Short mmCIF file of C-alpha atoms in Angstrom, two decimals:
data_model
loop_
_atom_site.label_atom_id
_atom_site.label_comp_id
_atom_site.label_asym_id
_atom_site.label_seq_id
_atom_site.Cartn_x
_atom_site.Cartn_y
_atom_site.Cartn_z
CA MET A 198 3.02 25.63 17.32
CA GLY A 199 3.21 22.12 15.96
CA TRP A 200 2.76 18.77 17.88
CA ASP A 201 5.77 16.41 18.06
CA PHE A 202 5.84 13.08 19.72
CA ASP A 203 8.51 10.55 20.55
CA SER A 204 6.90 7.31 20.11
CA ARG A 205 9.12 5.57 22.80
CA GLN A 206 7.35 7.49 25.53
CA PRO A 207 3.76 7.18 26.41
CA ILE A 208 1.79 9.71 24.09
CA TYR A 209 -0.63 10.97 26.79
CA VAL A 210 2.46 12.01 29.03
CA GLN A 211 3.79 13.96 26.15
CA LEU A 212 0.28 15.50 25.32
CA VAL A 213 0.05 16.64 29.06
CA ARG A 214 3.46 18.29 28.62
CA GLN A 215 2.75 19.89 25.48
CA LEU A 216 -0.89 21.07 26.51
CA THR A 217 0.61 22.54 29.64
CA GLN A 218 3.31 24.39 27.65
CA ARG A 219 0.38 25.98 25.48
CA ILE A 220 -1.62 26.78 28.38
CA LEU A 221 1.37 28.53 30.35
CA THR A 222 2.58 30.26 27.30
CA GLY A 223 -0.82 31.60 26.54
CA VAL A 224 -1.49 29.84 23.23
CA TYR A 225 -4.57 28.75 25.05
CA GLU A 226 -5.46 31.93 26.86
CA PRO A 227 -6.60 31.90 30.54
CA GLY A 228 -10.41 31.38 30.77
CA SER A 229 -10.63 30.55 27.02
CA ARG A 230 -12.54 27.53 25.45
CA LEU A 231 -10.46 24.72 24.24
CA PRO A 232 -11.20 22.92 20.88
CA SER A 233 -12.95 19.56 21.29
CA VAL A 234 -11.12 16.42 22.09
CA ARG A 235 -12.02 15.23 18.49
CA ASP A 236 -10.65 18.45 16.86
CA LEU A 237 -7.54 18.44 18.95
CA ALA A 238 -6.85 14.75 18.36
CA GLN A 239 -7.08 15.22 14.73
CA GLU A 240 -4.80 18.32 14.81
CA ALA A 241 -2.11 16.43 16.80
CA GLN A 242 -2.97 13.16 14.78
CA VAL A 243 -3.28 11.13 18.07
CA ASN A 244 -5.86 8.78 19.33
CA PRO A 245 -9.03 10.74 20.84
CA ASN A 246 -8.83 8.45 23.92
CA THR A 247 -5.30 9.55 24.40
CA MET A 248 -6.30 13.14 24.15
CA GLN A 249 -9.10 12.56 26.54
CA ARG A 250 -6.73 10.86 28.98
CA ALA A 251 -4.33 13.89 28.85
CA MET A 252 -7.21 16.30 29.24
CA ALA A 253 -8.54 14.38 32.21
CA GLU A 254 -5.00 14.70 33.88
CA LEU A 255 -5.05 18.50 33.06
CA GLU A 256 -8.46 18.72 34.83
CA GLN A 257 -7.01 16.83 37.74
CA ALA A 258 -4.27 19.56 38.00
CA GLY A 259 -6.78 22.24 37.87
CA LEU A 260 -5.41 23.67 34.59
CA LEU A 261 -8.69 22.89 32.79
CA HIS A 262 -12.25 22.53 33.87
CA THR A 263 -15.28 21.18 32.10
CA GLU A 264 -18.63 23.06 32.10
CA ARG A 265 -21.42 20.57 31.46
CA THR A 266 -23.01 22.01 28.49
CA SER A 267 -20.40 24.34 26.99
CA GLY A 268 -17.14 22.40 26.88
CA ARG A 269 -13.85 22.52 28.36
CA PHE A 270 -12.01 25.80 29.47
CA VAL A 271 -8.57 26.99 30.50
CA THR A 272 -8.40 28.11 34.09
CA ASP A 273 -8.29 31.80 34.87
CA ASP A 274 -6.77 31.24 38.39
CA GLU A 275 -3.74 33.34 37.94
CA ALA A 276 -2.31 32.03 41.16
CA LEU A 277 -2.45 28.55 39.82
CA LEU A 278 -0.98 29.49 36.44
CA SER A 279 1.91 31.39 38.04
CA ASP A 280 2.55 28.48 40.33
CA GLN A 281 2.70 26.09 37.29
CA ARG A 282 4.85 28.38 35.35
CA GLN A 283 7.35 28.44 38.23
CA GLN A 284 7.20 24.71 38.52
CA LEU A 285 7.93 24.54 34.85
CA ALA A 286 10.70 27.04 35.15
CA ALA A 287 12.28 25.05 37.92
CA THR A 288 12.58 21.90 35.77
CA HIS A 289 14.17 24.00 33.02
CA ILE A 290 16.67 25.54 35.51
CA ALA A 291 17.37 22.08 36.94
CA ALA A 292 18.09 20.52 33.34
CA PHE A 293 20.26 23.59 32.71
CA PHE A 294 22.41 23.05 35.68
CA ARG A 295 22.48 19.33 34.91
CA GLN A 296 23.73 19.79 31.33
CA MET A 297 26.08 22.51 32.47
CA ARG A 298 27.50 20.11 35.07
CA ALA A 299 28.02 17.46 32.46
CA LEU A 300 29.99 20.11 30.46
CA GLY A 301 32.14 20.53 33.73
CA TYR A 302 30.65 23.74 34.92
CA GLU A 303 30.04 24.21 38.68
CA PRO A 304 26.58 25.78 39.46
CA GLU A 305 28.17 29.17 40.21
CA GLU A 306 30.18 29.38 37.07
CA ALA A 307 27.08 28.17 35.12
CA LEU A 308 25.23 30.94 36.68
CA ALA A 309 27.86 33.52 35.76
CA LEU A 310 28.17 32.44 32.19
CA ALA A 311 24.29 32.57 31.83
CA LYS A 312 24.06 36.05 33.43
CA ARG A 313 26.94 37.32 31.09
CA GLN A 314 25.10 35.74 27.97
CA GLY A 315 21.69 36.89 29.26
CA GLY A 316 23.09 40.48 29.51
CA GLU A 317 24.12 40.44 25.84
CA MET B 279 -4.66 -5.35 32.04
CA GLN B 280 -8.18 -5.94 33.63
CA SER B 281 -9.14 -8.06 36.50
CA GLY B 282 -11.30 -11.08 35.91
CA LYS B 283 -14.37 -9.20 37.35
CA GLU B 284 -13.88 -6.22 35.19
CA ALA B 285 -13.09 -8.28 32.10
CA ASN B 286 -16.54 -10.07 32.77
CA GLU B 287 -18.48 -6.79 33.17
CA MET B 288 -16.86 -5.58 29.77
CA GLU B 289 -17.70 -8.65 27.97
CA GLN B 290 -21.03 -7.62 27.02
CA ASN B 291 -19.58 -4.61 25.72
CA TYR B 292 -17.01 -5.77 23.31
CA VAL B 293 -17.48 -4.76 19.70
CA PHE B 294 -15.03 -7.26 18.39
CA GLU B 295 -13.90 -10.22 20.16
CA ALA B 296 -12.05 -13.74 19.50
CA ARG B 297 -12.14 -16.50 21.79
CA ASP B 298 -9.62 -19.34 21.34
CA LEU B 299 -10.09 -18.75 17.48
CA SER B 300 -8.46 -20.87 15.06
CA ARG B 301 -8.29 -21.25 11.27
CA ARG B 302 -6.57 -23.99 9.24
CA PHE B 303 -6.17 -23.99 5.46
CA GLY B 304 -5.88 -27.87 4.77
CA GLY B 305 -3.04 -28.86 7.07
CA LYS B 306 -1.62 -25.31 7.32
CA ARG B 307 -2.36 -23.14 10.29
CA ALA B 308 -3.44 -19.58 9.81
CA LEU B 309 -4.62 -18.74 13.25
CA GLU B 310 -4.36 -20.77 16.38
CA GLY B 311 -5.77 -19.88 19.84
CA VAL B 312 -6.33 -16.18 19.22
CA THR B 313 -8.13 -14.31 22.07
CA PHE B 314 -8.86 -10.79 22.41
CA GLY B 315 -11.71 -8.36 23.01
CA LEU B 316 -12.11 -4.69 21.91
CA GLY B 317 -14.61 -2.51 23.40
CA PRO B 318 -16.29 0.49 21.78
CA GLY B 319 -14.23 3.63 20.99
CA HIS B 320 -10.80 2.07 20.14
CA ILE B 321 -8.59 2.53 17.25
CA ALA B 322 -6.52 -0.68 17.50
CA GLY B 323 -3.73 -1.90 15.27
CA LEU B 324 -3.58 -5.56 13.92
CA LEU B 325 0.24 -5.75 13.68
CA GLY B 326 2.36 -8.39 12.14
CA PRO B 327 4.40 -9.30 9.22
CA ASN B 328 3.13 -10.60 5.94
CA GLY B 329 1.65 -14.13 6.41
CA SER B 330 1.14 -13.80 10.20
CA GLY B 331 -2.69 -14.20 9.84
CA LYS B 332 -3.83 -10.47 9.74
CA THR B 333 -6.16 -10.81 6.46
CA THR B 334 -7.32 -14.36 7.82
CA LEU B 335 -8.67 -12.68 10.90
CA ILE B 336 -10.34 -10.00 9.12
CA LYS B 337 -11.98 -12.37 6.51
CA LEU B 338 -13.29 -14.41 9.56
CA ALA B 339 -14.79 -11.21 11.00
CA CYS B 340 -16.48 -10.39 7.76
CA GLY B 341 -17.79 -13.88 7.70
CA LEU B 342 -15.96 -14.50 4.32
CA ILE B 343 -14.46 -17.65 5.81
CA ARG B 344 -15.61 -19.65 9.04
CA PRO B 345 -13.32 -20.56 11.97
CA THR B 346 -11.89 -24.21 12.34
CA ALA B 347 -12.43 -23.87 15.98
CA GLY B 348 -13.27 -21.08 18.53
CA GLU B 349 -15.29 -18.10 18.08
CA ILE B 350 -15.29 -14.62 16.37
CA LEU B 351 -17.95 -12.22 17.49
CA VAL B 352 -18.98 -8.79 16.29
CA CYS B 353 -21.19 -6.91 18.70
CA GLY B 354 -21.50 -10.31 20.42
CA SER B 355 -22.60 -12.32 17.51
CA ALA B 356 -21.07 -14.71 15.05
CA PRO B 357 -20.73 -13.24 11.62
CA CYS B 358 -24.26 -13.11 10.09
CA PRO B 359 -26.25 -10.53 7.99
CA ALA B 360 -26.89 -8.41 11.00
CA THR B 361 -23.07 -8.08 11.96
CA LYS B 362 -22.22 -7.61 8.32
CA ALA B 363 -24.32 -4.51 8.28
CA GLU B 364 -22.48 -3.26 11.20
CA THR B 365 -19.04 -4.05 9.74
CA ALA B 366 -17.35 -1.83 7.24
CA TYR B 367 -14.38 -3.59 5.62
CA LEU B 368 -11.67 -2.03 3.44
CA PRO B 369 -9.98 -5.13 1.67
CA ASP B 370 -6.17 -5.13 1.08
CA VAL B 371 -6.73 -5.49 -2.65
CA ALA B 372 -8.68 -3.28 -4.91
CA CYS B 373 -11.98 -4.96 -5.62
CA LEU B 374 -14.25 -2.18 -7.05
CA ASP B 375 -15.12 -2.20 -10.75
CA ASP B 376 -12.70 0.54 -11.99
CA ARG B 377 -14.86 1.31 -15.04
CA MET B 378 -17.41 2.79 -12.58
CA ARG B 379 -17.71 6.56 -12.12
CA VAL B 380 -17.23 7.83 -8.47
CA ARG B 381 -20.83 9.04 -8.20
CA ASP B 382 -22.00 5.56 -9.32
CA LEU B 383 -19.95 3.93 -6.55
CA ILE B 384 -21.51 6.28 -4.14
CA LYS B 385 -24.89 5.40 -5.28
CA MET B 386 -24.19 1.62 -5.30
CA PHE B 387 -22.75 1.95 -1.66
CA GLY B 388 -26.06 3.65 -0.79
CA GLU B 389 -28.09 0.95 -2.33
CA PHE B 390 -25.77 -1.90 -0.72
CA TYR B 391 -25.71 -0.45 2.83
CA ALA B 392 -28.47 1.16 4.73
CA ASN B 393 -26.00 3.00 7.05
CA PHE B 394 -24.06 4.42 4.13
CA ASP B 395 -23.93 8.41 4.30
CA PRO B 396 -23.62 9.55 0.86
CA GLU B 397 -23.40 13.16 1.85
CA ARG B 398 -20.29 12.46 3.95
CA ALA B 399 -18.72 10.52 1.09
CA ARG B 400 -19.37 13.41 -1.32
CA THR B 401 -17.74 15.91 1.07
CA LEU B 402 -14.77 13.88 1.59
CA ILE B 403 -14.36 13.10 -2.26
CA ASN B 404 -14.63 16.83 -2.97
CA ASP B 405 -12.15 17.46 -0.37
CA LEU B 406 -9.86 15.26 -2.25
CA GLY B 407 -10.32 17.41 -5.22
CA ILE B 408 -11.76 14.21 -7.21
CA ASP B 409 -14.55 14.84 -9.87
CA GLU B 410 -17.55 12.57 -9.09
CA ALA B 411 -17.84 12.09 -12.86
CA ASP B 412 -14.57 10.41 -12.98
CA ARG B 413 -14.16 6.84 -13.59
CA LEU B 414 -12.05 4.96 -11.02
CA ARG B 415 -9.59 3.82 -13.52
CA THR B 416 -8.72 7.30 -14.72
CA LEU B 417 -7.51 8.14 -11.15
CA SER B 418 -4.01 7.59 -9.73
CA LYS B 419 -3.59 4.39 -7.64
CA GLY B 420 -3.42 6.41 -4.44
CA ASN B 421 -6.67 8.29 -5.26
CA ARG B 422 -8.34 5.03 -6.03
CA GLU B 423 -7.35 3.75 -2.53
CA LYS B 424 -8.46 6.91 -0.95
CA VAL B 425 -11.96 6.83 -2.81
CA HIS B 426 -12.27 3.25 -1.26
CA LEU B 427 -11.33 4.42 2.14
CA VAL B 428 -13.83 7.18 1.97
CA LEU B 429 -16.59 4.89 0.69
CA THR B 430 -15.65 2.45 3.71
CA MET B 431 -15.49 5.17 6.29
CA SER B 432 -18.78 6.83 5.06
CA ARG B 433 -20.73 3.95 6.67
CA ASN B 434 -22.07 4.40 10.02
CA ALA B 435 -20.72 1.07 11.23
CA ARG B 436 -19.84 -0.46 14.60
CA LEU B 437 -16.74 -2.06 13.35
CA TYR B 438 -14.40 -0.78 10.80
CA LEU B 439 -11.78 -3.33 9.38
CA LEU B 440 -9.09 -1.65 7.42
CA ASP B 441 -6.74 -4.12 5.84
CA GLU B 442 -3.50 -2.37 4.91
CA PRO B 443 -4.97 0.98 4.20
CA ILE B 444 -1.49 2.62 3.97
CA GLY B 445 0.19 0.04 1.89
CA GLY B 446 2.77 2.03 -0.11
CA VAL B 447 1.16 5.50 -0.19
CA ASP B 448 3.07 8.80 -0.14
CA PRO B 449 3.34 10.80 3.04
CA ALA B 450 0.63 13.27 2.03
CA ALA B 451 -1.65 10.22 1.23
CA ARG B 452 -0.80 8.79 4.60
CA GLU B 453 -1.79 12.04 6.38
CA TYR B 454 -5.06 12.13 4.65
CA ILE B 455 -5.80 8.56 5.49
CA ILE B 456 -4.91 9.29 9.16
CA ARG B 457 -7.04 12.44 9.14
CA THR B 458 -10.04 10.69 7.65
CA ILE B 459 -9.85 7.77 10.10
CA LEU B 460 -9.62 10.32 13.15
CA GLY B 461 -12.27 12.53 11.51
CA ASN B 462 -14.73 9.75 11.55
CA TYR B 463 -13.97 8.75 15.12
CA GLN B 464 -17.10 7.63 16.93
CA PRO B 465 -17.03 6.72 20.63
CA GLU B 466 -19.37 3.77 20.12
CA SER B 467 -17.51 2.24 16.98
CA THR B 468 -14.12 0.54 16.82
CA VAL B 469 -11.62 0.57 14.20
CA LEU B 470 -9.14 -2.14 13.55
CA ILE B 471 -6.12 -1.24 11.35
CA SER B 472 -4.12 -4.08 10.06
CA THR B 473 -0.58 -3.02 8.84
CA HIS B 474 3.11 -4.09 9.05
CA LEU B 475 3.99 -0.26 8.63
CA ILE B 476 3.63 0.55 12.22
CA ALA B 477 5.41 3.81 12.42
CA ASP B 478 2.88 5.16 10.04
CA VAL B 479 -0.04 4.48 12.33
CA GLU B 480 1.49 4.50 15.72
CA SER B 481 0.17 7.75 17.11
CA ILE B 482 -3.37 6.94 16.39
CA LEU B 483 -3.59 3.51 17.92
CA ASP B 484 -4.53 3.05 21.45
CA TYR B 485 -4.36 -0.61 21.43
CA ALA B 486 -2.07 -3.18 19.77
CA LEU B 487 -2.49 -6.66 18.87
CA PHE B 488 0.93 -8.31 17.61
CA LEU B 489 0.29 -11.21 15.45
CA ARG B 490 3.14 -13.93 14.71
CA ASP B 491 2.64 -17.10 12.94
CA GLY B 492 -1.15 -17.06 13.59
CA GLN B 493 -0.93 -16.55 17.37
CA ILE B 494 -1.00 -13.33 19.44
CA ALA B 495 2.49 -12.78 20.41
CA LEU B 496 1.70 -9.69 22.42
CA GLN B 497 -1.19 -7.42 23.09
CA GLY B 498 -2.07 -4.31 25.22
CA ASP B 499 -2.72 -0.62 25.75
CA ALA B 500 -0.46 1.31 23.35
CA ASP B 501 0.80 3.73 25.93
CA ALA B 502 0.99 1.05 28.70
CA LEU B 503 3.35 -0.96 26.24
CA ARG B 504 5.48 2.02 25.54
CA GLU B 505 5.73 3.00 29.29
CA SER B 506 6.63 -0.54 30.27
CA ARG B 507 9.07 -1.32 27.48
CA GLY B 508 10.45 2.10 27.03
CA GLN B 509 9.91 1.40 23.18
CA SER B 510 7.86 2.65 20.56
CA LEU B 511 5.39 -0.01 19.07
CA ASP B 512 7.48 -0.03 15.97
CA GLU B 513 10.60 -0.88 17.92
CA LEU B 514 8.72 -3.52 19.80
CA PHE B 515 7.49 -4.84 16.55
CA ARG B 516 11.06 -5.21 15.27
CA GLU B 517 12.16 -6.95 18.38
CA VAL B 518 9.05 -9.37 18.55
CA PHE B 519 9.67 -10.29 14.92
CA LYS B 520 13.43 -10.37 14.81
CA CYS B 521 14.52 -13.13 12.66
#
C-alpha cells in the first residue's frame, strides 16, 4: 500500500487517516510493533516531526501505545478496533449516500441499487 | 505561533536565528529586517524566487559575508570558526575540484571537518553505484551533485544549509535526495533547504520561510499554513509571488 498526499491539506491529518486505515485493515496487525518514526517518515517521504505528530494522535485515540524501551505497538484491543472499524464504515456509508443523493437517488433507492450490485 | 513567554524560553534553543537581519550590496538591498528562529529537529524551507535573497541569507549564516545590520546566529553565536564547524553547507554551484577522485574527496572532507563520517559517506556513495576511484568529472551532472550532497550530509553538524539541492534533477534523483535528507534526520539538528521548486520538497518540510525582495513575506508551521489557507505551500508560493 502506497502513501499518497494532497498537499493542500495538513499532512499530519492525512497521515492519521492513512495509518488508521492500515491498522484497521490489518496491514499493521493487532499487537504488532510499528516501524520507527524515522523509517516510516522515510517510507512515506514526510517530515519525521509530522509523522511523530500523527503517531501521538493515534496514541491519544488508543490505537497505538508506546512501550518505553521496545517501541510503538498497535493495540490488541479488539473491541476498540471493531469500534473504530464501525466508525470508519459509517463515514464511508455517509459519503456513499451523499454522493448518491447528488446523483438524484433517495436513500432507499440508493440502498436498493447497492443491494442489487452487491449481490452480483 | 508562540506566545511571547514560550518564544523567550525557546530562544536559548534556536539552532538558527536571524534578528532584524539586513544586508546591502552597495546601494542594493539584498535582505532587510529578516527575523526568524528555528529550533532543533526541523526541516525548514527557505522559499522564494530567484533574487529574493535566499543565497545571501545562507552565505551570511556561513560567515562568507557579514550583515550590514542585525544579527545572524548559529547555535546562539555569530558565525565564527566554532559555528562553521557545526554548519554543513551545500552551495548552489559546483565548487569541488572535478579532477579529484571520489575517494580523495572523502579523504579531504575527513581532513577538513572533524565531524565528518567517512563510513557514512562511503555507504551512501556505494548505494549510488558510484565507484570511489572515479574522478568527479567522469560522473554525470546529477551524480556529481549527489556526491556533493552525500559529502555534506555525512557531516554530523547542527545546521545543514542546502542551497537549491534539487535544481533541475530528474524525479529519481529527487527521490534519492529526499531520502538522503530524511535518512540523515537528527532530532538535535536543523536542515534548511533553499529552493524555488516547492512541490518537490513540500512533504518533507515542517516549517516554511517565504522570502520576497529580501524580506520575510510569510513564515510558519507547514501544516498550520495548509490548514489555515487550504492551500499547498506551492500554491501559497504562487499566490505570494504573483507578478
